Amino acid sequence: MERLRHINNRIYLRSLQGVIVALIGPLVWLSIDYINHVVLNSLVSQELLLVLYLTIGTLVVFPSFGAYLGYRETQAHQRALIDPLTNLYNVRYFRQRLDELIAEHARKRSSLYIAIFDIDHFKTVNDTYGHSAGDKVLEVLALQVKQSLRKYDCLARVGGEEFAILYSTAQPFDIVNAAERIRNEVEQLEVVIDKTRSIRITISLGLTSYRKSDSKDSFYARADKVMYQAKVAGRNQVKFDLDL
Protein backbone atom coordinates (compact mmCIF):
# COMPACT_ATOMS: atom_id res chain seq x y z
CA MET A 1 0.00 0.00 0.00
CA GLU A 2 2.80 2.41 0.87
CA ARG A 3 4.55 1.74 -2.44
CA LEU A 4 1.31 2.17 -4.40
CA ARG A 5 0.59 5.46 -2.63
CA HIS A 6 4.04 6.77 -3.52
CA ILE A 7 3.58 5.79 -7.17
CA ASN A 8 0.19 7.50 -7.41
CA ASN A 9 1.47 10.67 -5.73
CA ARG A 10 4.45 10.93 -8.05
CA ILE A 11 2.36 10.34 -11.18
CA TYR A 12 -0.23 12.90 -10.05
CA LEU A 13 2.46 15.50 -9.35
CA ARG A 14 4.14 15.07 -12.73
CA SER A 15 0.78 15.08 -14.56
CA LEU A 16 -0.18 18.32 -12.82
CA GLN A 17 3.13 19.85 -13.82
CA GLY A 18 2.39 18.72 -17.38
CA VAL A 19 -0.98 20.50 -17.34
CA ILE A 20 0.67 23.71 -16.14
CA VAL A 21 3.33 23.52 -18.85
CA ALA A 22 0.65 22.70 -21.44
CA LEU A 23 -1.32 25.84 -20.59
CA ILE A 24 1.70 28.09 -20.71
CA GLY A 25 2.07 27.79 -24.51
CA PRO A 26 -1.41 28.99 -25.53
CA LEU A 27 -1.47 31.63 -22.79
CA VAL A 28 1.90 33.04 -23.81
CA TRP A 29 0.82 33.08 -27.46
CA LEU A 30 -2.43 34.90 -26.66
CA SER A 31 -0.59 37.30 -24.36
CA ILE A 32 1.88 38.21 -27.08
CA ASP A 33 -0.94 38.83 -29.55
CA TYR A 34 -2.75 40.93 -26.96
CA ILE A 35 0.36 43.01 -26.33
CA ASN A 36 0.64 43.47 -30.09
CA HIS A 37 -2.95 44.80 -30.07
CA VAL A 38 -4.46 41.81 -31.84
CA VAL A 39 -8.13 41.52 -30.91
CA LEU A 40 -8.66 38.12 -29.30
CA ASN A 41 -12.10 37.57 -30.78
CA SER A 42 -10.73 38.21 -34.24
CA LEU A 43 -7.76 35.94 -33.58
CA VAL A 44 -9.93 33.05 -32.39
CA SER A 45 -12.34 33.36 -35.30
CA GLN A 46 -9.52 33.44 -37.86
CA GLU A 47 -7.34 30.74 -36.34
CA LEU A 48 -9.82 28.64 -34.38
CA LEU A 49 -8.43 25.30 -35.52
CA LEU A 50 -4.90 26.35 -34.69
CA VAL A 51 -5.94 27.52 -31.22
CA LEU A 52 -7.80 24.26 -30.56
CA TYR A 53 -4.93 22.17 -31.92
CA LEU A 54 -2.38 23.96 -29.78
CA THR A 55 -4.49 23.87 -26.61
CA ILE A 56 -5.83 20.32 -26.86
CA GLY A 57 -2.58 18.93 -28.21
CA THR A 58 -0.49 20.31 -25.40
CA LEU A 59 -3.07 19.27 -22.80
CA VAL A 60 -2.80 15.70 -24.06
CA VAL A 61 0.92 15.47 -24.69
CA PHE A 62 2.43 17.23 -21.68
CA PRO A 63 0.31 15.61 -18.92
CA SER A 64 0.81 12.19 -20.55
CA PHE A 65 4.54 12.72 -20.68
CA GLY A 66 4.45 13.97 -17.09
CA ALA A 67 2.61 10.83 -15.95
CA TYR A 68 5.13 8.62 -17.78
CA LEU A 69 8.03 10.55 -16.28
CA GLY A 70 6.52 10.24 -12.80
CA TYR A 71 6.08 6.50 -13.24
CA ARG A 72 9.69 6.03 -14.37
CA GLU A 73 10.98 8.16 -11.50
CA THR A 74 9.00 6.05 -9.07
CA GLN A 75 10.39 2.85 -10.59
CA ALA A 76 13.93 4.15 -10.17
CA HIS A 77 13.18 5.19 -6.59
CA GLN A 78 11.68 1.78 -5.80
CA ARG A 79 14.65 -0.06 -7.30
CA ALA A 80 16.92 1.86 -4.93
CA LEU A 81 14.91 0.68 -1.91
CA ILE A 82 13.78 -2.85 -2.88
CA ASP A 83 15.76 -6.07 -2.77
CA PRO A 84 15.41 -7.51 -6.30
CA LEU A 85 15.45 -11.18 -5.28
CA THR A 86 12.85 -11.20 -2.50
CA ASN A 87 10.95 -8.01 -3.42
CA LEU A 88 11.28 -6.92 0.20
CA TYR A 89 12.70 -3.62 1.38
CA ASN A 90 16.49 -3.50 1.43
CA VAL A 91 18.77 -2.37 4.22
CA ARG A 92 18.81 1.21 2.94
CA TYR A 93 15.05 1.58 3.31
CA PHE A 94 15.12 -0.32 6.60
CA ARG A 95 17.51 2.19 8.13
CA GLN A 96 15.43 5.10 6.84
CA ARG A 97 12.29 3.60 8.33
CA LEU A 98 14.07 2.91 11.61
CA ASP A 99 15.04 6.59 11.83
CA GLU A 100 11.39 7.57 11.27
CA LEU A 101 10.08 5.20 13.93
CA ILE A 102 12.69 6.29 16.48
CA ALA A 103 11.64 9.92 15.91
CA GLU A 104 8.00 8.88 16.29
CA HIS A 105 8.85 7.05 19.50
CA ALA A 106 10.46 10.22 20.88
CA ARG A 107 7.35 12.28 20.09
CA LYS A 108 4.62 9.85 21.08
CA ARG A 109 6.42 7.42 23.41
CA SER A 110 5.07 4.64 21.19
CA SER A 111 6.47 1.13 21.43
CA LEU A 112 9.14 -0.04 19.00
CA TYR A 113 10.75 -3.46 18.49
CA ILE A 114 13.27 -5.08 16.18
CA ALA A 115 13.27 -8.77 15.32
CA ILE A 116 16.30 -10.08 13.45
CA PHE A 117 16.45 -13.60 12.07
CA ASP A 118 18.45 -15.64 9.63
CA ILE A 119 18.26 -19.09 8.13
CA ASP A 120 19.94 -21.86 10.08
CA HIS A 121 22.69 -23.71 8.16
CA PHE A 122 22.03 -21.68 5.01
CA LYS A 123 25.58 -22.30 3.75
CA THR A 124 24.82 -26.02 3.79
CA VAL A 125 21.77 -25.39 1.59
CA ASN A 126 23.91 -23.54 -0.95
CA ASP A 127 26.71 -26.11 -0.84
CA THR A 128 24.35 -29.09 -1.14
CA TYR A 129 21.71 -27.85 -3.58
CA GLY A 130 23.39 -24.91 -5.32
CA HIS A 131 22.93 -21.16 -5.17
CA SER A 132 19.78 -21.21 -7.29
CA ALA A 133 18.19 -23.39 -4.60
CA GLY A 134 19.41 -20.94 -1.98
CA ASP A 135 17.77 -18.10 -3.88
CA LYS A 136 14.53 -20.07 -4.01
CA VAL A 137 14.66 -20.58 -0.25
CA LEU A 138 15.10 -16.83 0.29
CA GLU A 139 12.16 -16.02 -1.99
CA VAL A 140 9.81 -18.54 -0.37
CA LEU A 141 10.84 -17.52 3.14
CA ALA A 142 10.31 -13.83 2.37
CA LEU A 143 6.82 -14.48 1.03
CA GLN A 144 5.86 -16.63 4.00
CA VAL A 145 7.03 -14.14 6.62
CA LYS A 146 5.48 -11.19 4.79
CA GLN A 147 2.09 -12.92 4.89
CA SER A 148 2.41 -13.27 8.67
CA LEU A 149 2.85 -9.54 9.34
CA ARG A 150 0.52 -6.62 9.79
CA LYS A 151 0.37 -4.19 6.87
CA TYR A 152 2.33 -1.51 8.78
CA ASP A 153 5.13 -3.80 10.00
CA CYS A 154 8.36 -3.36 8.04
CA LEU A 155 10.13 -6.48 6.78
CA ALA A 156 13.49 -6.10 5.05
CA ARG A 157 16.32 -8.23 3.80
CA VAL A 158 19.35 -6.72 5.50
CA GLY A 159 22.02 -9.26 4.57
CA GLY A 160 22.62 -12.44 2.60
CA GLU A 161 20.28 -14.69 4.58
CA GLU A 162 19.49 -12.17 7.30
CA PHE A 163 16.15 -10.39 7.65
CA ALA A 164 14.77 -7.81 10.05
CA ILE A 165 11.30 -6.73 11.12
CA LEU A 166 10.29 -3.42 12.67
CA TYR A 167 7.24 -3.63 14.90
CA SER A 168 5.50 -0.61 16.40
CA THR A 169 2.33 0.04 18.41
CA ALA A 170 2.20 -3.38 20.05
CA GLN A 171 2.53 -5.00 23.46
CA PRO A 172 5.63 -7.08 24.31
CA PHE A 173 3.77 -10.35 24.74
CA ASP A 174 2.02 -9.87 21.40
CA ILE A 175 5.37 -9.35 19.68
CA VAL A 176 6.87 -12.45 21.30
CA ASN A 177 3.87 -14.49 20.18
CA ALA A 178 4.14 -13.05 16.66
CA ALA A 179 7.84 -13.95 16.49
CA GLU A 180 7.16 -17.48 17.73
CA ARG A 181 4.38 -17.86 15.17
CA ILE A 182 6.76 -16.87 12.38
CA ARG A 183 9.37 -19.34 13.60
CA ASN A 184 6.81 -22.14 13.72
CA GLU A 185 5.37 -21.34 10.28
CA VAL A 186 8.85 -21.36 8.74
CA GLU A 187 9.60 -24.70 10.40
CA GLN A 188 6.50 -26.17 8.72
CA LEU A 189 7.45 -24.69 5.35
CA GLU A 190 8.48 -27.03 2.55
CA VAL A 191 10.56 -25.42 -0.18
CA VAL A 192 10.31 -27.25 -3.51
CA ILE A 193 13.67 -27.14 -5.26
CA ASP A 194 12.75 -29.12 -8.37
CA LYS A 195 10.44 -31.98 -9.39
CA THR A 196 12.18 -34.51 -7.18
CA ARG A 197 13.63 -32.49 -4.29
CA SER A 198 12.32 -30.29 -1.52
CA ILE A 199 13.87 -29.07 1.70
CA ARG A 200 12.80 -27.72 5.06
CA ILE A 201 14.44 -24.84 6.84
CA THR A 202 14.45 -23.24 10.27
CA ILE A 203 15.31 -19.78 11.53
CA SER A 204 16.85 -18.32 14.67
CA LEU A 205 15.25 -15.07 15.79
CA GLY A 206 16.31 -12.36 18.22
CA LEU A 207 13.88 -9.73 19.47
CA THR A 208 14.41 -6.57 21.49
CA SER A 209 12.59 -3.36 22.39
CA TYR A 210 13.79 0.21 21.95
CA ARG A 211 15.08 1.96 25.07
CA LYS A 212 15.51 5.62 25.87
CA SER A 213 19.30 5.30 25.98
CA ASP A 214 19.49 3.55 22.60
CA SER A 215 20.99 4.86 19.41
CA LYS A 216 19.91 3.36 16.13
CA ASP A 217 23.06 1.25 15.99
CA SER A 218 22.93 0.02 19.59
CA PHE A 219 19.27 -0.93 19.16
CA TYR A 220 20.05 -2.98 16.07
CA ALA A 221 23.21 -4.49 17.57
CA ARG A 222 21.32 -5.74 20.63
CA ALA A 223 18.75 -7.51 18.46
CA ASP A 224 21.58 -9.06 16.45
CA LYS A 225 23.27 -10.22 19.66
CA VAL A 226 20.05 -11.82 20.91
CA MET A 227 19.67 -13.63 17.59
CA TYR A 228 23.11 -15.18 18.00
CA GLN A 229 22.12 -16.27 21.49
CA ALA A 230 19.31 -18.21 19.83
CA LYS A 231 21.84 -19.87 17.55
CA VAL A 232 24.17 -20.77 20.40
CA ALA A 233 21.23 -22.20 22.34
CA GLY A 234 20.54 -24.69 19.54
CA ARG A 235 18.92 -22.75 16.67
CA ASN A 236 15.29 -22.86 15.53
CA GLN A 237 14.12 -20.74 18.43
CA VAL A 238 13.21 -17.22 19.55
CA LYS A 239 15.22 -15.30 22.13
CA PHE A 240 14.20 -11.89 23.40
CA ASP A 241 15.47 -9.00 25.50
CA LEU A 242 12.43 -6.85 26.22
CA ASP A 243 11.37 -4.21 28.71
CA LEU A 244 8.21 -5.86 30.03
mmCIF file of C-alpha atoms in Angstrom:
data_model
loop_
_atom_site.group_PDB
_atom_site.id
_atom_site.type_symbol
_atom_site.label_atom_id
_atom_site.label_comp_id
_atom_site.label_asym_id
_atom_site.label_seq_id
_atom_site.Cartn_x
_atom_site.Cartn_y
_atom_site.Cartn_z
ATOM 1 C CA MET A 1 0.000 0.000 0.000
ATOM 2 C CA GLU A 2 2.796 2.410 0.873
ATOM 3 C CA ARG A 3 4.554 1.736 -2.439
ATOM 4 C CA LEU A 4 1.312 2.173 -4.402
ATOM 5 C CA ARG A 5 0.590 5.458 -2.632
ATOM 6 C CA HIS A 6 4.045 6.767 -3.519
ATOM 7 C CA ILE A 7 3.584 5.795 -7.175
ATOM 8 C CA ASN A 8 0.190 7.495 -7.412
ATOM 9 C CA ASN A 9 1.466 10.669 -5.728
ATOM 10 C CA ARG A 10 4.450 10.934 -8.046
ATOM 11 C CA ILE A 11 2.363 10.338 -11.181
ATOM 12 C CA TYR A 12 -0.231 12.899 -10.046
ATOM 13 C CA LEU A 13 2.461 15.504 -9.353
ATOM 14 C CA ARG A 14 4.138 15.073 -12.730
ATOM 15 C CA SER A 15 0.780 15.078 -14.559
ATOM 16 C CA LEU A 16 -0.178 18.324 -12.824
ATOM 17 C CA GLN A 17 3.132 19.851 -13.823
ATOM 18 C CA GLY A 18 2.392 18.719 -17.384
ATOM 19 C CA VAL A 19 -0.984 20.499 -17.342
ATOM 20 C CA ILE A 20 0.673 23.707 -16.139
ATOM 21 C CA VAL A 21 3.329 23.515 -18.849
ATOM 22 C CA ALA A 22 0.649 22.700 -21.441
ATOM 23 C CA LEU A 23 -1.325 25.836 -20.593
ATOM 24 C CA ILE A 24 1.701 28.087 -20.712
ATOM 25 C CA GLY A 25 2.071 27.786 -24.512
ATOM 26 C CA PRO A 26 -1.410 28.992 -25.532
ATOM 27 C CA LEU A 27 -1.466 31.625 -22.788
ATOM 28 C CA VAL A 28 1.898 33.043 -23.807
ATOM 29 C CA TRP A 29 0.818 33.083 -27.459
ATOM 30 C CA LEU A 30 -2.431 34.902 -26.657
ATOM 31 C CA SER A 31 -0.591 37.302 -24.358
ATOM 32 C CA ILE A 32 1.884 38.215 -27.083
ATOM 33 C CA ASP A 33 -0.936 38.828 -29.551
ATOM 34 C CA TYR A 34 -2.751 40.935 -26.958
ATOM 35 C CA ILE A 35 0.361 43.015 -26.334
ATOM 36 C CA ASN A 36 0.637 43.472 -30.092
ATOM 37 C CA HIS A 37 -2.950 44.801 -30.073
ATOM 38 C CA VAL A 38 -4.458 41.814 -31.839
ATOM 39 C CA VAL A 39 -8.133 41.516 -30.914
ATOM 40 C CA LEU A 40 -8.655 38.121 -29.302
ATOM 41 C CA ASN A 41 -12.104 37.569 -30.785
ATOM 42 C CA SER A 42 -10.726 38.209 -34.240
ATOM 43 C CA LEU A 43 -7.765 35.942 -33.582
ATOM 44 C CA VAL A 44 -9.928 33.051 -32.393
ATOM 45 C CA SER A 45 -12.337 33.356 -35.302
ATOM 46 C CA GLN A 46 -9.521 33.442 -37.861
ATOM 47 C CA GLU A 47 -7.337 30.742 -36.340
ATOM 48 C CA LEU A 48 -9.824 28.637 -34.377
ATOM 49 C CA LEU A 49 -8.431 25.299 -35.517
ATOM 50 C CA LEU A 50 -4.903 26.345 -34.691
ATOM 51 C CA VAL A 51 -5.942 27.521 -31.224
ATOM 52 C CA LEU A 52 -7.798 24.260 -30.564
ATOM 53 C CA TYR A 53 -4.932 22.167 -31.918
ATOM 54 C CA LEU A 54 -2.376 23.956 -29.775
ATOM 55 C CA THR A 55 -4.491 23.870 -26.610
ATOM 56 C CA ILE A 56 -5.834 20.321 -26.856
ATOM 57 C CA GLY A 57 -2.585 18.929 -28.212
ATOM 58 C CA THR A 58 -0.489 20.310 -25.399
ATOM 59 C CA LEU A 59 -3.072 19.275 -22.799
ATOM 60 C CA VAL A 60 -2.801 15.702 -24.057
ATOM 61 C CA VAL A 61 0.922 15.467 -24.691
ATOM 62 C CA PHE A 62 2.430 17.229 -21.681
ATOM 63 C CA PRO A 63 0.314 15.608 -18.916
ATOM 64 C CA SER A 64 0.806 12.195 -20.551
ATOM 65 C CA PHE A 65 4.538 12.719 -20.684
ATOM 66 C CA GLY A 66 4.450 13.968 -17.095
ATOM 67 C CA ALA A 67 2.615 10.828 -15.952
ATOM 68 C CA TYR A 68 5.128 8.623 -17.782
ATOM 69 C CA LEU A 69 8.028 10.552 -16.277
ATOM 70 C CA GLY A 70 6.515 10.243 -12.796
ATOM 71 C CA TYR A 71 6.082 6.498 -13.240
ATOM 72 C CA ARG A 72 9.690 6.029 -14.374
ATOM 73 C CA GLU A 73 10.982 8.158 -11.499
ATOM 74 C CA THR A 74 8.995 6.049 -9.071
ATOM 75 C CA GLN A 75 10.386 2.855 -10.589
ATOM 76 C CA ALA A 76 13.929 4.154 -10.169
ATOM 77 C CA HIS A 77 13.183 5.192 -6.586
ATOM 78 C CA GLN A 78 11.682 1.781 -5.795
ATOM 79 C CA ARG A 79 14.652 -0.057 -7.305
ATOM 80 C CA ALA A 80 16.920 1.856 -4.934
ATOM 81 C CA LEU A 81 14.911 0.676 -1.910
ATOM 82 C CA ILE A 82 13.779 -2.846 -2.880
ATOM 83 C CA ASP A 83 15.762 -6.073 -2.767
ATOM 84 C CA PRO A 84 15.410 -7.512 -6.301
ATOM 85 C CA LEU A 85 15.450 -11.183 -5.277
ATOM 86 C CA THR A 86 12.854 -11.199 -2.499
ATOM 87 C CA ASN A 87 10.955 -8.009 -3.422
ATOM 88 C CA LEU A 88 11.279 -6.924 0.203
ATOM 89 C CA TYR A 89 12.698 -3.623 1.380
ATOM 90 C CA ASN A 90 16.490 -3.495 1.428
ATOM 91 C CA VAL A 91 18.773 -2.371 4.224
ATOM 92 C CA ARG A 92 18.807 1.214 2.939
ATOM 93 C CA TYR A 93 15.052 1.577 3.312
ATOM 94 C CA PHE A 94 15.117 -0.319 6.599
ATOM 95 C CA ARG A 95 17.511 2.195 8.131
ATOM 96 C CA GLN A 96 15.431 5.101 6.844
ATOM 97 C CA ARG A 97 12.286 3.601 8.333
ATOM 98 C CA LEU A 98 14.072 2.908 11.613
ATOM 99 C CA ASP A 99 15.037 6.591 11.835
ATOM 100 C CA GLU A 100 11.395 7.574 11.266
ATOM 101 C CA LEU A 101 10.083 5.204 13.930
ATOM 102 C CA ILE A 102 12.688 6.293 16.478
ATOM 103 C CA ALA A 103 11.643 9.917 15.908
ATOM 104 C CA GLU A 104 8.003 8.880 16.288
ATOM 105 C CA HIS A 105 8.853 7.049 19.501
ATOM 106 C CA ALA A 106 10.463 10.223 20.883
ATOM 107 C CA ARG A 107 7.354 12.282 20.085
ATOM 108 C CA LYS A 108 4.619 9.850 21.079
ATOM 109 C CA ARG A 109 6.415 7.415 23.412
ATOM 110 C CA SER A 110 5.069 4.642 21.195
ATOM 111 C CA SER A 111 6.474 1.128 21.429
ATOM 112 C CA LEU A 112 9.142 -0.042 18.999
ATOM 113 C CA TYR A 113 10.746 -3.462 18.487
ATOM 114 C CA ILE A 114 13.274 -5.080 16.176
ATOM 115 C CA ALA A 115 13.266 -8.767 15.321
ATOM 116 C CA ILE A 116 16.304 -10.078 13.452
ATOM 117 C CA PHE A 117 16.447 -13.596 12.071
ATOM 118 C CA ASP A 118 18.450 -15.636 9.631
ATOM 119 C CA ILE A 119 18.263 -19.093 8.126
ATOM 120 C CA ASP A 120 19.942 -21.864 10.079
ATOM 121 C CA HIS A 121 22.691 -23.709 8.159
ATOM 122 C CA PHE A 122 22.034 -21.679 5.013
ATOM 123 C CA LYS A 123 25.579 -22.301 3.753
ATOM 124 C CA THR A 124 24.820 -26.021 3.787
ATOM 125 C CA VAL A 125 21.774 -25.390 1.594
ATOM 126 C CA ASN A 126 23.912 -23.537 -0.950
ATOM 127 C CA ASP A 127 26.706 -26.107 -0.836
ATOM 128 C CA THR A 128 24.351 -29.087 -1.144
ATOM 129 C CA TYR A 129 21.712 -27.854 -3.577
ATOM 130 C CA GLY A 130 23.390 -24.914 -5.321
ATOM 131 C CA HIS A 131 22.934 -21.160 -5.170
ATOM 132 C CA SER A 132 19.781 -21.210 -7.291
ATOM 133 C CA ALA A 133 18.188 -23.385 -4.602
ATOM 134 C CA GLY A 134 19.414 -20.940 -1.977
ATOM 135 C CA ASP A 135 17.766 -18.098 -3.876
ATOM 136 C CA LYS A 136 14.527 -20.074 -4.014
ATOM 137 C CA VAL A 137 14.662 -20.578 -0.250
ATOM 138 C CA LEU A 138 15.100 -16.833 0.289
ATOM 139 C CA GLU A 139 12.157 -16.021 -1.993
ATOM 140 C CA VAL A 140 9.806 -18.539 -0.373
ATOM 141 C CA LEU A 141 10.844 -17.519 3.136
ATOM 142 C CA ALA A 142 10.313 -13.831 2.371
ATOM 143 C CA LEU A 143 6.818 -14.476 1.030
ATOM 144 C CA GLN A 144 5.857 -16.630 4.002
ATOM 145 C CA VAL A 145 7.032 -14.142 6.619
ATOM 146 C CA LYS A 146 5.476 -11.193 4.792
ATOM 147 C CA GLN A 147 2.091 -12.917 4.891
ATOM 148 C CA SER A 148 2.406 -13.267 8.671
ATOM 149 C CA LEU A 149 2.853 -9.544 9.338
ATOM 150 C CA ARG A 150 0.520 -6.625 9.788
ATOM 151 C CA LYS A 151 0.374 -4.191 6.874
ATOM 152 C CA TYR A 152 2.326 -1.515 8.778
ATOM 153 C CA ASP A 153 5.131 -3.801 10.001
ATOM 154 C CA CYS A 154 8.355 -3.357 8.045
ATOM 155 C CA LEU A 155 10.132 -6.482 6.776
ATOM 156 C CA ALA A 156 13.494 -6.097 5.052
ATOM 157 C CA ARG A 157 16.315 -8.232 3.795
ATOM 158 C CA VAL A 158 19.348 -6.721 5.498
ATOM 159 C CA GLY A 159 22.024 -9.258 4.565
ATOM 160 C CA GLY A 160 22.624 -12.443 2.598
ATOM 161 C CA GLU A 161 20.279 -14.691 4.575
ATOM 162 C CA GLU A 162 19.490 -12.166 7.303
ATOM 163 C CA PHE A 163 16.153 -10.391 7.654
ATOM 164 C CA ALA A 164 14.773 -7.806 10.051
ATOM 165 C CA ILE A 165 11.300 -6.735 11.120
ATOM 166 C CA LEU A 166 10.290 -3.421 12.671
ATOM 167 C CA TYR A 167 7.238 -3.631 14.900
ATOM 168 C CA SER A 168 5.495 -0.612 16.399
ATOM 169 C CA THR A 169 2.326 0.043 18.411
ATOM 170 C CA ALA A 170 2.201 -3.376 20.048
ATOM 171 C CA GLN A 171 2.528 -4.999 23.455
ATOM 172 C CA PRO A 172 5.633 -7.076 24.309
ATOM 173 C CA PHE A 173 3.770 -10.354 24.744
ATOM 174 C CA ASP A 174 2.024 -9.870 21.401
ATOM 175 C CA ILE A 175 5.367 -9.351 19.679
ATOM 176 C CA VAL A 176 6.874 -12.450 21.295
ATOM 177 C CA ASN A 177 3.874 -14.488 20.177
ATOM 178 C CA ALA A 178 4.144 -13.047 16.659
ATOM 179 C CA ALA A 179 7.838 -13.951 16.493
ATOM 180 C CA GLU A 180 7.164 -17.476 17.727
ATOM 181 C CA ARG A 181 4.376 -17.862 15.173
ATOM 182 C CA ILE A 182 6.759 -16.871 12.377
ATOM 183 C CA ARG A 183 9.374 -19.337 13.597
ATOM 184 C CA ASN A 184 6.808 -22.135 13.721
ATOM 185 C CA GLU A 185 5.372 -21.343 10.277
ATOM 186 C CA VAL A 186 8.846 -21.362 8.743
ATOM 187 C CA GLU A 187 9.600 -24.701 10.398
ATOM 188 C CA GLN A 188 6.501 -26.173 8.723
ATOM 189 C CA LEU A 189 7.446 -24.688 5.355
ATOM 190 C CA GLU A 190 8.478 -27.029 2.551
ATOM 191 C CA VAL A 191 10.562 -25.423 -0.183
ATOM 192 C CA VAL A 192 10.306 -27.254 -3.509
ATOM 193 C CA ILE A 193 13.674 -27.141 -5.263
ATOM 194 C CA ASP A 194 12.746 -29.120 -8.372
ATOM 195 C CA LYS A 195 10.440 -31.978 -9.392
ATOM 196 C CA THR A 196 12.184 -34.506 -7.178
ATOM 197 C CA ARG A 197 13.626 -32.494 -4.287
ATOM 198 C CA SER A 198 12.321 -30.292 -1.519
ATOM 199 C CA ILE A 199 13.874 -29.068 1.702
ATOM 200 C CA ARG A 200 12.796 -27.724 5.058
ATOM 201 C CA ILE A 201 14.442 -24.840 6.840
ATOM 202 C CA THR A 202 14.451 -23.243 10.272
ATOM 203 C CA ILE A 203 15.310 -19.782 11.529
ATOM 204 C CA SER A 204 16.847 -18.316 14.668
ATOM 205 C CA LEU A 205 15.252 -15.066 15.786
ATOM 206 C CA GLY A 206 16.306 -12.358 18.221
ATOM 207 C CA LEU A 207 13.878 -9.731 19.470
ATOM 208 C CA THR A 208 14.411 -6.569 21.487
ATOM 209 C CA SER A 209 12.594 -3.359 22.387
ATOM 210 C CA TYR A 210 13.786 0.210 21.950
ATOM 211 C CA ARG A 211 15.077 1.957 25.067
ATOM 212 C CA LYS A 212 15.505 5.620 25.869
ATOM 213 C CA SER A 213 19.299 5.295 25.983
ATOM 214 C CA ASP A 214 19.495 3.551 22.601
ATOM 215 C CA SER A 215 20.987 4.860 19.413
ATOM 216 C CA LYS A 216 19.911 3.357 16.129
ATOM 217 C CA ASP A 217 23.064 1.252 15.987
ATOM 218 C CA SER A 218 22.932 0.024 19.592
ATOM 219 C CA PHE A 219 19.273 -0.926 19.165
ATOM 220 C CA TYR A 220 20.052 -2.984 16.073
ATOM 221 C CA ALA A 221 23.205 -4.491 17.571
ATOM 222 C CA ARG A 222 21.319 -5.743 20.627
ATOM 223 C CA ALA A 223 18.748 -7.510 18.455
ATOM 224 C CA ASP A 224 21.583 -9.061 16.451
ATOM 225 C CA LYS A 225 23.271 -10.221 19.657
ATOM 226 C CA VAL A 226 20.052 -11.816 20.906
ATOM 227 C CA MET A 227 19.668 -13.631 17.585
ATOM 228 C CA TYR A 228 23.114 -15.182 18.004
ATOM 229 C CA GLN A 229 22.122 -16.267 21.494
ATOM 230 C CA ALA A 230 19.306 -18.206 19.832
ATOM 231 C CA LYS A 231 21.843 -19.868 17.545
ATOM 232 C CA VAL A 232 24.173 -20.767 20.401
ATOM 233 C CA ALA A 233 21.232 -22.203 22.336
ATOM 234 C CA GLY A 234 20.539 -24.688 19.536
ATOM 235 C CA ARG A 235 18.919 -22.754 16.672
ATOM 236 C CA ASN A 236 15.288 -22.861 15.533
ATOM 237 C CA GLN A 237 14.118 -20.735 18.427
ATOM 238 C CA VAL A 238 13.210 -17.224 19.549
ATOM 239 C CA LYS A 239 15.222 -15.302 22.130
ATOM 240 C CA PHE A 240 14.202 -11.894 23.396
ATOM 241 C CA ASP A 241 15.470 -8.999 25.496
ATOM 242 C CA LEU A 242 12.429 -6.845 26.223
ATOM 243 C CA ASP A 243 11.367 -4.214 28.712
ATOM 244 C CA LEU A 244 8.214 -5.861 30.029
#
